[in-house]
Short mmCIF file of C-alpha atoms and ligand atoms in Angstrom, two decimals:
data_model
loop_
_atom_site.label_atom_id
_atom_site.label_comp_id
_atom_site.label_asym_id
_atom_site.label_seq_id
_atom_site.Cartn_x
_atom_site.Cartn_y
_atom_site.Cartn_z
CA MET A 1 -10.92 -33.05 20.44
CA PRO A 2 -13.90 -30.89 19.68
CA GLU A 3 -16.88 -32.29 17.65
CA THR A 4 -17.04 -30.00 15.15
CA ILE A 5 -19.71 -29.38 12.15
CA TRP A 6 -17.07 -31.42 9.58
CA ARG A 7 -15.83 -33.89 12.14
CA ALA A 8 -19.35 -34.84 12.80
CA LYS A 9 -20.58 -35.28 9.30
CA ALA A 10 -17.26 -37.10 7.90
CA ALA A 11 -17.37 -41.12 7.68
CA LYS A 12 -14.64 -42.17 10.58
CA THR A 13 -11.36 -43.65 9.37
CA LYS A 14 -9.63 -46.72 10.94
CA TYR A 15 -6.12 -47.31 9.59
CA PRO A 16 -3.86 -49.50 12.10
CA SER A 17 -0.95 -47.81 14.29
CA LEU A 18 2.91 -48.56 13.13
CA THR A 19 3.55 -51.55 15.10
CA GLU A 20 6.29 -52.51 13.21
CA ASP A 21 9.87 -50.76 12.18
CA THR A 22 9.47 -49.94 8.40
CA GLU A 23 11.22 -47.88 6.05
CA VAL A 24 10.05 -45.13 3.39
CA ASP A 25 11.08 -43.05 0.72
CA ILE A 26 9.16 -40.35 2.08
CA ALA A 27 7.75 -40.16 5.94
CA ILE A 28 4.98 -37.50 6.34
CA VAL A 29 3.84 -36.56 9.43
CA GLY A 30 0.52 -35.11 10.26
CA GLY A 31 -3.23 -36.29 8.68
CA GLY A 32 -4.50 -33.31 7.58
CA ILE A 33 -5.34 -31.56 4.48
CA THR A 34 -1.64 -30.58 4.18
CA GLY A 35 -0.30 -34.21 4.79
CA VAL A 36 -2.98 -36.43 3.60
CA THR A 37 -3.08 -34.06 -0.21
CA THR A 38 0.84 -34.55 -0.24
CA ALA A 39 0.85 -38.51 0.27
CA TYR A 40 -1.87 -38.24 -2.80
CA LEU A 41 0.40 -36.69 -4.69
CA LEU A 42 4.10 -37.53 -4.04
CA SER A 43 2.28 -41.77 -3.99
CA LYS A 44 1.16 -40.84 -7.39
CA SER A 45 4.19 -39.87 -8.43
CA GLY A 46 5.88 -42.95 -7.47
CA GLN A 47 7.01 -42.47 -4.32
CA LYS A 48 7.37 -45.38 -1.30
CA VAL A 49 5.51 -42.84 1.40
CA ALA A 50 4.22 -43.25 5.29
CA LEU A 51 1.71 -40.90 6.39
CA LEU A 52 1.92 -40.91 10.56
CA GLU A 53 -0.97 -38.74 11.99
CA SER A 54 -1.36 -39.06 16.24
CA TYR A 55 -4.66 -39.58 16.45
CA GLN A 56 -7.37 -39.60 13.18
CA VAL A 57 -6.91 -38.23 9.51
CA GLY A 58 -8.58 -34.78 8.95
CA CYS A 59 -9.97 -34.10 12.55
CA GLY A 60 -6.96 -31.53 13.92
CA THR A 61 -7.03 -28.16 12.59
CA THR A 62 -8.35 -29.04 9.50
CA ALA A 63 -11.48 -30.57 11.18
CA ALA A 64 -11.93 -27.11 12.65
CA SER A 65 -11.61 -24.74 9.83
CA THR A 66 -13.84 -22.61 8.27
CA GLY A 67 -13.95 -25.65 5.48
CA ASN A 68 -13.59 -21.86 3.15
CA LEU A 69 -11.35 -21.83 0.13
CA TYR A 70 -10.21 -18.73 -1.79
CA THR A 71 -7.95 -16.81 -3.41
CA MET A 72 -7.95 -13.83 -1.32
CA VAL A 73 -5.36 -14.73 1.81
CA ASP A 74 -6.67 -13.16 5.57
CA THR A 75 -4.18 -10.26 5.77
CA ARG A 76 -5.18 -8.77 2.38
CA LEU A 77 -3.73 -9.09 -1.51
CA HIS A 78 -3.16 -5.78 -1.66
CA HIS A 79 -0.54 -5.81 1.49
CA VAL A 80 1.21 -8.57 -0.11
CA GLN A 81 1.62 -6.47 -2.70
CA ALA A 82 2.80 -3.38 -1.16
CA LYS A 83 5.29 -5.28 1.44
CA PHE A 84 6.62 -7.40 -1.64
CA ASP A 85 5.96 -6.60 -5.00
CA ASN A 86 4.17 -7.57 -8.16
CA GLU A 87 5.57 -10.71 -9.01
CA THR A 88 4.73 -12.33 -5.32
CA THR A 89 1.58 -11.53 -5.46
CA ALA A 90 1.17 -12.59 -8.46
CA VAL A 91 2.44 -16.24 -6.88
CA VAL A 92 -0.26 -16.14 -4.23
CA ALA A 93 -3.22 -15.01 -6.46
CA LYS A 94 -2.12 -18.11 -9.16
CA SER A 95 -0.90 -20.63 -6.81
CA ARG A 96 -4.04 -20.22 -4.23
CA SER A 97 -6.63 -20.52 -7.24
CA ALA A 98 -4.84 -23.38 -8.51
CA ALA A 99 -4.91 -24.99 -5.27
CA VAL A 100 -8.42 -24.48 -5.18
CA ASP A 101 -9.18 -25.61 -8.81
CA LEU A 102 -6.97 -29.02 -7.90
CA ILE A 103 -9.66 -29.51 -4.49
CA GLU A 104 -12.42 -29.47 -7.35
CA SER A 105 -10.63 -31.60 -9.46
CA LEU A 106 -10.13 -34.59 -7.07
CA VAL A 107 -13.52 -34.63 -5.02
CA LYS A 108 -14.88 -34.89 -9.42
CA LYS A 109 -12.32 -37.58 -10.35
CA TYR A 110 -12.82 -39.73 -7.42
CA GLU A 111 -16.88 -38.76 -6.65
CA ILE A 112 -15.42 -36.93 -2.88
CA PRO A 113 -18.93 -36.32 -1.17
CA CYS A 114 -17.68 -33.43 0.58
CA ASP A 115 -20.38 -30.39 -0.28
CA PHE A 116 -17.87 -29.26 -2.24
CA LYS A 117 -19.93 -25.87 -3.70
CA ARG A 118 -18.56 -22.96 -5.64
CA GLN A 119 -19.26 -19.42 -3.87
CA PRO A 120 -19.32 -16.19 -3.90
CA TRP A 121 -16.90 -14.44 -1.48
CA ILE A 122 -17.59 -10.92 0.08
CA LEU A 123 -15.69 -8.65 2.04
CA TYR A 124 -17.88 -5.42 3.77
CA THR A 125 -17.30 -2.71 5.67
CA GLU A 126 -19.84 -1.92 8.21
CA SER A 127 -18.53 2.30 9.03
CA GLY A 128 -17.26 4.16 6.01
CA GLU A 129 -13.84 4.55 7.74
CA LYS A 130 -12.77 1.46 5.81
CA ASP A 131 -13.22 2.12 1.97
CA GLU A 132 -10.02 2.51 1.23
CA THR A 133 -9.22 -1.02 2.42
CA ILE A 134 -12.23 -2.09 -0.02
CA LYS A 135 -11.53 -0.17 -2.68
CA LYS A 136 -7.30 -0.79 -2.73
CA GLU A 137 -8.32 -4.80 -2.39
CA LYS A 138 -10.57 -4.64 -5.76
CA LYS A 139 -7.83 -3.35 -7.65
CA THR A 140 -5.64 -5.83 -6.27
CA LEU A 141 -7.70 -8.34 -7.24
CA GLU A 142 -8.21 -7.13 -10.44
CA ASN A 143 -4.92 -6.83 -11.51
CA TYR A 144 -4.33 -10.64 -11.07
CA GLY A 145 -7.49 -11.16 -13.26
CA LEU A 146 -10.41 -12.13 -10.68
CA ASP A 147 -13.73 -10.88 -11.66
CA VAL A 148 -14.94 -8.10 -8.92
CA GLN A 149 -18.19 -6.71 -8.63
CA GLU A 150 -18.55 -3.68 -6.12
CA LEU A 151 -21.59 -3.73 -3.84
CA ASN A 152 -23.26 -0.96 -2.00
CA SER A 153 -25.77 -3.38 -0.16
CA LEU A 154 -25.78 -6.94 0.75
CA ALA A 155 -28.36 -9.87 1.56
CA LEU A 156 -27.54 -9.26 5.35
CA PRO A 157 -29.70 -8.23 8.26
CA PHE A 158 -27.22 -5.49 9.34
CA LYS A 159 -26.07 -2.41 7.04
CA THR A 160 -22.58 -2.34 5.62
CA GLU A 161 -21.67 0.71 3.72
CA LEU A 162 -19.36 -0.77 0.94
CA ALA A 163 -18.49 -4.26 -0.35
CA ILE A 164 -17.26 -6.52 -2.79
CA LYS A 165 -17.63 -10.06 -4.05
CA VAL A 166 -15.47 -12.26 -6.30
CA GLU A 167 -17.55 -15.14 -7.55
CA ASN A 168 -15.85 -18.71 -8.14
CA GLN A 169 -14.75 -19.40 -4.76
CA ALA A 170 -15.42 -22.33 -2.65
CA GLN A 171 -16.48 -24.12 0.09
CA PHE A 172 -16.93 -27.97 1.50
CA ASN A 173 -16.10 -30.40 4.24
CA PRO A 174 -12.68 -30.36 4.83
CA SER A 175 -12.86 -33.29 6.82
CA SER A 176 -14.87 -35.69 4.72
CA PHE A 177 -12.21 -33.73 2.07
CA VAL A 178 -9.39 -35.47 3.63
CA THR A 179 -11.12 -38.97 5.09
CA GLY A 180 -12.22 -39.38 1.32
CA LEU A 181 -8.72 -38.37 -0.51
CA ALA A 182 -7.07 -40.57 2.16
CA GLU A 183 -9.10 -43.64 1.13
CA LYS A 184 -7.77 -43.09 -2.49
CA THR A 185 -3.94 -42.62 -1.27
CA GLU A 186 -3.87 -45.61 1.02
CA SER A 187 -1.83 -48.15 -1.53
CA GLU A 188 1.35 -49.95 -1.69
CA ASN A 189 2.43 -46.68 -2.50
CA CYS A 190 1.78 -45.48 0.60
CA ARG A 191 0.32 -46.58 4.51
CA ILE A 192 -1.61 -44.28 6.47
CA TYR A 193 -0.83 -44.79 10.13
CA GLU A 194 -3.41 -43.54 13.00
CA ASN A 195 -2.93 -43.16 16.33
CA THR A 196 0.61 -43.19 15.80
CA PRO A 197 2.30 -40.35 17.31
CA VAL A 198 5.69 -39.20 16.46
CA HIS A 199 8.38 -38.59 19.89
CA HIS A 200 11.36 -37.72 18.14
CA ILE A 201 13.00 -37.16 15.37
CA GLU A 202 16.68 -38.61 15.18
CA LYS A 203 18.51 -36.72 12.01
CA GLY A 204 20.62 -38.22 9.92
CA GLU A 205 20.88 -40.18 6.96
CA PRO A 206 17.91 -41.49 6.98
CA HIS A 207 16.41 -40.17 9.74
CA VAL A 208 14.50 -42.42 11.75
CA LEU A 209 10.65 -41.36 12.87
CA HIS A 210 10.27 -42.64 16.61
CA THR A 211 6.49 -43.60 17.62
CA PRO A 212 5.61 -45.28 20.59
CA ASN A 213 5.54 -48.87 19.24
CA ALA A 214 8.12 -49.09 16.29
CA LYS A 215 10.33 -47.07 14.15
CA ILE A 216 10.30 -45.36 11.06
CA LYS A 217 13.42 -44.54 8.32
CA ALA A 218 12.66 -42.28 5.55
CA SER A 219 15.17 -39.99 3.15
CA LYS A 220 12.55 -36.99 3.80
CA VAL A 221 10.56 -36.28 6.06
CA ILE A 222 7.75 -33.49 5.55
CA LEU A 223 6.48 -32.21 9.09
CA ALA A 224 2.65 -31.65 8.38
CA THR A 225 1.98 -30.87 11.28
CA HIS A 226 0.64 -26.99 11.01
CA THR A 227 3.63 -25.81 12.47
CA PRO A 228 7.32 -27.58 12.83
CA LYS A 229 7.58 -30.04 15.55
CA GLY A 230 10.93 -29.72 17.65
CA VAL A 231 12.98 -26.51 17.88
CA TYR A 232 13.32 -24.79 14.59
CA ALA A 233 14.68 -21.25 14.35
CA LEU A 234 11.83 -20.76 12.58
CA GLN A 235 9.30 -20.36 15.44
CA THR A 236 10.47 -16.86 16.15
CA ALA A 237 8.83 -16.06 12.82
CA ILE A 238 5.17 -17.25 13.63
CA TYR A 239 3.05 -16.52 16.25
CA PRO A 240 -0.28 -18.75 17.08
CA TYR A 241 -3.90 -17.56 17.36
CA ARG A 242 -6.89 -19.41 18.48
CA GLU A 243 -10.35 -17.99 17.51
CA TYR A 244 -13.59 -19.42 17.98
CA ALA A 245 -16.66 -20.85 16.13
CA LEU A 246 -19.65 -21.57 16.09
CA ALA A 247 -22.61 -23.61 13.67
CA VAL A 248 -26.38 -22.78 14.76
CA LYS A 249 -29.80 -23.19 13.28
CA LEU A 250 -31.79 -20.11 12.52
CA LYS A 251 -35.63 -20.25 13.00
CA SER A 252 -36.34 -18.12 9.64
CA GLY A 253 -34.21 -20.27 7.62
CA GLU A 254 -32.71 -17.10 5.91
CA TYR A 255 -28.82 -18.37 5.64
CA PRO A 256 -26.26 -16.43 3.82
CA GLU A 257 -25.25 -17.35 0.88
CA GLY A 258 -21.46 -16.78 0.39
CA ILE A 259 -18.14 -16.34 2.81
CA PHE A 260 -18.50 -12.89 4.43
CA TRP A 261 -15.77 -10.98 5.85
CA SER A 262 -16.24 -7.75 7.64
CA THR A 263 -12.63 -5.57 7.43
CA ASP A 264 -13.29 -5.04 11.22
CA SER A 265 -12.59 -8.85 11.30
CA LYS A 266 -12.14 -8.27 15.42
CA THR A 267 -14.95 -7.02 16.15
CA HIS A 268 -17.50 -8.73 13.37
CA PRO A 269 -16.77 -12.69 13.09
CA SER A 270 -16.81 -14.08 9.57
CA LEU A 271 -20.04 -15.65 8.50
CA ARG A 272 -21.05 -18.53 6.04
CA SER A 273 -23.84 -20.57 5.83
CA TYR A 274 -23.43 -24.74 5.23
CA GLU A 275 -26.15 -27.13 4.20
CA THR A 276 -26.06 -30.83 4.76
CA GLU A 277 -28.65 -33.45 4.18
CA GLU A 278 -30.40 -32.72 8.01
CA GLY A 279 -30.89 -28.70 6.02
CA LYS A 280 -28.51 -25.55 6.94
CA PHE A 281 -26.57 -24.08 9.50
CA LEU A 282 -24.83 -20.80 9.84
CA ILE A 283 -21.02 -20.71 10.77
CA THR A 284 -19.56 -17.54 12.62
CA VAL A 285 -15.86 -17.72 13.07
CA GLY A 286 -14.06 -14.95 15.28
CA TYR A 287 -12.42 -12.88 17.79
CA HIS A 288 -8.87 -14.65 18.06
CA HIS A 289 -6.20 -13.69 20.31
CA LYS A 290 -2.72 -15.34 21.37
CA VAL A 291 -2.54 -19.22 22.24
CA GLY A 292 -1.99 -19.63 26.48
CA GLN A 293 -3.18 -15.58 26.97
CA GLU A 294 -7.43 -15.27 26.72
CA ASP A 295 -8.91 -13.41 28.43
CA PRO A 296 -9.70 -15.57 31.54
CA ASP A 297 -12.93 -13.97 32.44
CA LYS A 298 -14.22 -13.78 28.60
CA ASP A 299 -16.61 -16.62 27.43
CA TYR A 300 -15.43 -16.58 23.94
CA PHE A 301 -18.17 -18.56 22.63
CA GLY A 302 -20.65 -16.76 24.76
CA ASP A 303 -19.86 -13.12 23.38
CA LEU A 304 -19.84 -15.27 19.56
CA GLU A 305 -23.26 -16.04 20.49
CA LYS A 306 -24.09 -13.06 21.76
CA ASN A 307 -22.93 -10.95 18.48
CA LEU A 308 -25.14 -13.96 16.10
CA ARG A 309 -27.98 -13.07 18.18
CA ARG A 310 -27.72 -9.38 17.31
CA ASN A 311 -28.65 -9.56 13.91
CA TYR A 312 -30.04 -13.97 13.28
CA ASP A 313 -32.98 -15.47 14.85
CA VAL A 314 -30.86 -18.48 16.13
CA GLU A 315 -32.69 -21.49 17.32
CA SER A 316 -29.84 -23.56 18.60
CA VAL A 317 -26.59 -23.65 18.87
CA VAL A 318 -25.39 -27.08 17.80
CA TYR A 319 -21.78 -27.27 17.30
CA LYS A 320 -18.46 -24.93 18.43
CA TRP A 321 -15.25 -24.96 18.31
CA SER A 322 -12.44 -23.44 18.47
CA ALA A 323 -8.58 -23.39 16.04
CA GLN A 324 -5.71 -23.08 16.02
CA HIS A 325 -3.57 -20.03 13.12
CA TYR A 326 -0.22 -19.13 12.76
CA LYS A 327 0.64 -15.86 11.55
CA SER A 328 4.21 -15.37 9.95
CA SER A 329 5.96 -12.47 10.52
CA ASP A 330 6.17 -11.34 6.96
CA GLY A 331 2.52 -12.34 6.05
CA LEU A 332 4.01 -15.68 3.86
CA PRO A 333 4.13 -19.26 4.75
CA PHE A 334 6.86 -20.31 4.93
CA ILE A 335 6.84 -23.69 1.93
CA GLY A 336 9.81 -26.05 1.84
CA GLU A 337 12.80 -27.92 3.22
CA SER A 338 14.08 -26.43 6.85
CA THR A 339 17.28 -25.54 8.01
CA ASP A 340 17.99 -29.58 8.62
CA ASP A 341 18.83 -31.53 5.23
CA ASN A 342 15.80 -33.21 3.69
CA ILE A 343 13.43 -32.18 6.51
CA PHE A 344 10.45 -30.14 4.93
CA VAL A 345 8.08 -27.93 6.73
CA ALA A 346 4.53 -25.93 6.03
CA THR A 347 3.34 -23.48 8.17
CA GLY A 348 2.78 -19.96 8.50
CA PHE A 349 -1.04 -20.15 6.81
CA SER A 350 -3.36 -17.56 9.14
CA THR A 351 -6.20 -18.46 8.68
CA ASP A 352 -6.40 -19.55 4.97
CA GLY A 353 -4.68 -22.72 5.81
CA LEU A 354 -6.76 -24.95 3.76
CA THR A 355 -6.26 -23.66 0.24
CA TYR A 356 -2.09 -22.95 1.66
CA GLY A 357 -1.90 -26.34 2.79
CA VAL A 358 -3.02 -27.57 -1.25
CA VAL A 359 -0.24 -25.25 -2.40
CA SER A 360 2.13 -27.04 -0.05
CA ALA A 361 1.30 -30.31 -1.47
CA MET A 362 2.09 -29.67 -4.58
CA ILE A 363 5.46 -27.50 -4.05
CA PHE A 364 6.33 -30.95 -1.94
CA ARG A 365 5.19 -33.57 -4.98
CA ASP A 366 8.01 -30.50 -7.30
CA LEU A 367 10.60 -30.18 -4.60
CA LEU A 368 10.84 -34.20 -3.86
CA THR A 369 10.43 -35.88 -7.18
CA GLY A 370 13.03 -33.04 -8.51
CA LYS A 371 10.88 -31.05 -10.63
CA SER A 372 11.08 -27.23 -10.55
CA ASN A 373 8.55 -25.48 -8.85
CA ASN A 374 7.37 -21.81 -9.74
CA TRP A 375 6.08 -20.63 -6.59
CA ALA A 376 8.88 -22.73 -3.96
CA GLU A 377 10.95 -19.56 -4.04
CA VAL A 378 8.23 -16.82 -3.15
CA TYR A 379 7.41 -20.07 0.08
CA ARG A 380 10.60 -21.03 0.80
CA ALA A 381 11.16 -21.61 4.34
CA LYS A 382 14.81 -20.49 4.80
CA ARG A 383 13.93 -17.10 3.63
CA PHE A 384 14.48 -14.14 5.88
CA THR A 385 13.38 -11.17 5.48
CA PRO A 386 13.90 -9.21 8.37
CA LEU A 387 12.80 -5.65 6.74
CA LYS A 388 9.57 -7.23 5.13
CA SER A 389 9.03 -8.84 8.92
CA ALA A 390 10.81 -6.46 11.57
CA LYS A 391 7.91 -4.88 13.00
CA THR A 392 5.82 -7.94 13.73
CA PHE A 393 9.02 -9.85 14.87
CA ILE A 394 10.00 -7.50 17.18
CA LYS A 395 6.42 -7.12 18.52
CA GLU A 396 5.59 -10.86 18.66
CA ASN A 397 9.33 -11.95 20.10
CA LEU A 398 8.80 -9.23 22.69
CA ASN A 399 5.62 -10.74 23.85
CA VAL A 400 6.93 -14.07 24.08
CA MET A 401 9.66 -12.48 25.72
CA GLY A 402 6.84 -11.70 28.69
CA GLU A 403 6.04 -15.14 28.72
CA TYR A 404 9.34 -16.48 29.73
CA LEU A 405 9.90 -13.92 32.25
CA LYS A 406 6.58 -14.67 33.95
CA ASP A 407 8.17 -17.74 34.83
CA ILE A 408 9.24 -16.04 38.40
CA PRO A 409 8.75 -17.16 41.60
CA GLY A 410 4.92 -16.59 43.31
CA LYS A 411 3.55 -16.08 40.46
CA GLU A 412 1.02 -19.16 41.16
CA ASP A 413 -2.70 -18.81 40.15
CA ALA A 414 -3.90 -21.23 43.59
CA GLU A 415 -1.94 -21.60 47.00
CA ARG A 416 -3.10 -25.21 47.40
CA PHE A 417 -4.91 -27.86 45.49
CA SER A 418 -8.23 -27.39 47.57
CA GLU A 419 -9.02 -24.62 45.93
CA ILE A 420 -9.27 -26.04 42.65
CA LYS A 421 -12.54 -27.02 41.67
CA SER A 422 -13.64 -29.77 39.50
CA GLY A 423 -13.01 -28.87 35.73
CA GLU A 424 -10.47 -26.41 36.96
CA GLY A 425 -7.11 -26.58 36.08
CA LYS A 426 -4.27 -24.14 37.99
CA ILE A 427 -0.84 -23.22 38.66
CA VAL A 428 0.10 -24.10 42.15
CA GLU A 429 4.22 -23.65 43.17
CA ILE A 430 5.59 -26.09 45.73
CA LYS A 431 9.31 -25.98 46.73
CA ASP A 432 9.81 -23.75 44.10
CA GLU A 433 8.94 -26.45 41.25
CA LYS A 434 5.39 -24.56 39.18
CA LEU A 435 2.98 -27.55 38.65
CA ALA A 436 -0.15 -27.76 36.28
CA VAL A 437 -3.00 -29.25 38.27
CA HIS A 438 -6.60 -30.20 37.63
CA ARG A 439 -9.22 -31.13 38.96
CA ASN A 440 -11.44 -33.83 36.88
CA LYS A 441 -14.90 -34.18 37.35
CA GLU A 442 -15.17 -36.97 39.75
CA GLY A 443 -12.81 -34.42 41.86
CA LYS A 444 -9.39 -36.47 40.31
CA LEU A 445 -6.43 -34.45 40.73
CA HIS A 446 -3.84 -34.62 37.67
CA VAL A 447 -0.35 -33.01 38.80
CA CYS A 448 1.88 -32.63 36.12
CA SER A 449 5.03 -30.03 35.40
CA ALA A 450 3.96 -26.39 34.60
CA VAL A 451 6.79 -26.20 31.78
CA CYS A 452 5.95 -26.69 28.48
CA THR A 453 8.55 -29.20 27.17
CA HIS A 454 8.92 -27.75 23.74
CA MET A 455 11.21 -24.39 24.99
CA ASP A 456 10.84 -23.87 28.72
CA CYS A 457 7.92 -21.34 28.84
CA ILE A 458 4.95 -21.89 31.46
CA VAL A 459 1.83 -23.62 30.15
CA ASN A 460 -1.80 -21.57 31.10
CA TRP A 461 -5.17 -22.65 31.87
CA ASN A 462 -7.34 -22.13 29.13
CA ASN A 463 -10.76 -22.76 30.77
CA ASN A 464 -13.34 -22.25 27.15
CA GLU A 465 -11.23 -25.32 26.31
CA LYS A 466 -10.07 -27.52 29.33
CA THR A 467 -6.82 -27.41 28.09
CA TRP A 468 -2.96 -26.83 29.48
CA ASP A 469 -1.58 -23.60 26.56
CA CYS A 470 1.58 -22.43 25.93
CA PRO A 471 2.10 -18.68 25.18
CA CYS A 472 5.37 -19.04 23.65
CA HIS A 473 4.69 -21.30 20.06
CA GLY A 474 0.99 -22.69 21.21
CA SER A 475 2.37 -26.24 22.24
CA ARG A 476 -1.49 -27.14 23.38
CA PHE A 477 -1.96 -30.34 26.16
CA LYS A 478 -5.02 -32.14 27.77
CA PRO A 479 -6.00 -31.63 31.16
CA THR A 480 -3.40 -34.85 31.52
CA GLY A 481 -0.64 -33.39 29.86
CA GLU A 482 -0.92 -35.26 26.35
CA VAL A 483 -0.02 -33.42 23.87
CA ILE A 484 -2.74 -32.35 21.68
CA GLU A 485 -1.23 -29.70 18.93
CA GLY A 486 2.25 -27.54 18.68
CA PRO A 487 5.76 -27.63 18.35
CA ALA A 488 6.25 -30.01 21.59
CA PHE A 489 7.12 -33.70 21.21
CA SER A 490 6.45 -34.58 24.56
CA PRO A 491 3.54 -34.58 26.80
CA LEU A 492 4.31 -32.12 30.49
CA ASP A 493 5.94 -34.52 32.82
CA LYS A 494 3.69 -36.16 35.50
CA ARG A 495 3.88 -35.62 39.19
CA GLN A 496 3.11 -37.59 41.76
CA ILE A 497 1.49 -35.94 44.92
CA ASN A 498 0.96 -38.20 47.72
CA SER A 499 -1.08 -35.79 49.92
CA GLU A 500 -2.88 -32.00 49.14
CA LYS A 501 -1.32 -29.60 49.51
FE1 FES B 601 7.74 -23.19 22.73
FE2 FES B 601 5.84 -24.13 24.83
S1 FES B 601 5.54 -23.97 22.44
S2 FES B 601 7.77 -23.16 24.86
#
């Protein structure tokens, strides 16, 4: 796992791994903000819960996020309104505001040291071209009770045309929040297990979750894994992307206060500052691409740094990391029961996942304790909105189909193992089998099948992060084949190679 600024500043956790078979009401897979907040709310409601985390609590996507909390959404609220209706938009705005409020109340109640701070959110345009977007967003946000100010200039070291500011949004250290809340959650009603990956779910009544050393029975399972583990039709409606982040120190000490988004996020990454006892950092996040489909010649971190240096006197880059997000076909997340009875999912958060993770936890608390929830229908995981999803659905699934079609003979990256340098990975084809071959820094070769264990796409080498990434649904694997994230349960199949090809 990369050392993100959040993880570096958070307390380290040390929960045991699961070693004995056990039985609970609810098993939660995934110890990020969604899983831990859900475990907290359900265990406080009297449910017997087990939380299973593959690595350490709060170390996955939560630790790689922006640390921003806000009512708005990255696709813009006015697009939600245009695609759906007033009622849906109101649910999105209300649920997201309520989630930020819940985080704040938990931070206060338990005095969780996570640097929670209310901050303004600012959306700006650099050219006059996107003024219309800003104006539409302002109107929509005002319609849903947000206090929006129009600004003609910003305290940024480059020219902006028009901006809107919404006060009372927030920032925090998400890893510190999650580890702090986990500490208050671990109890008779909730056991937390780290280093406990779930390899298989045997569906039934109860479901049986298989982990390396023990099994766990649960009448209900929540897959708080960012994307559901296993094969679900839903995976055709969520699309995996990665983006990059830097935390830097400035020479000048002039750090912008607030969360800054550009209307042109493709070329203008977001900005925010973060203050710790070691002083301030400027954080920038951007340059997304589909997982496993990055430009191999592009240095995404280098480009982010160059972009920042154009406007800021960067003294040093202290942290760099990247994160995954899943966009949904209709722009709303999928939260609720999946097509498998009593298996619940929360996915498709796009880049708004910290807030949506907590929205999911609030919905799960109600759904799994027999209470009604006014937001659940809008986010229902079983919904299918062909008209609202059609364009994105077709485009993204043609892209996945294109990746399957790449699995044709002769598409290898290297012909011989000797072409692979230390620290590199390449696809090599031997006797019609595609192999994912990595040479480590000591010169040792690791060879696995290049076939993704989720649904058989061919993985690609990600040279920026030194991982094998699947271009179809976003599974990612270590250079040696172990699962890092995504829907795959199992590692890439190892292959024994006796001599160099
Ligand atoms: Fe689905 Fe690889 S993630 S095939």
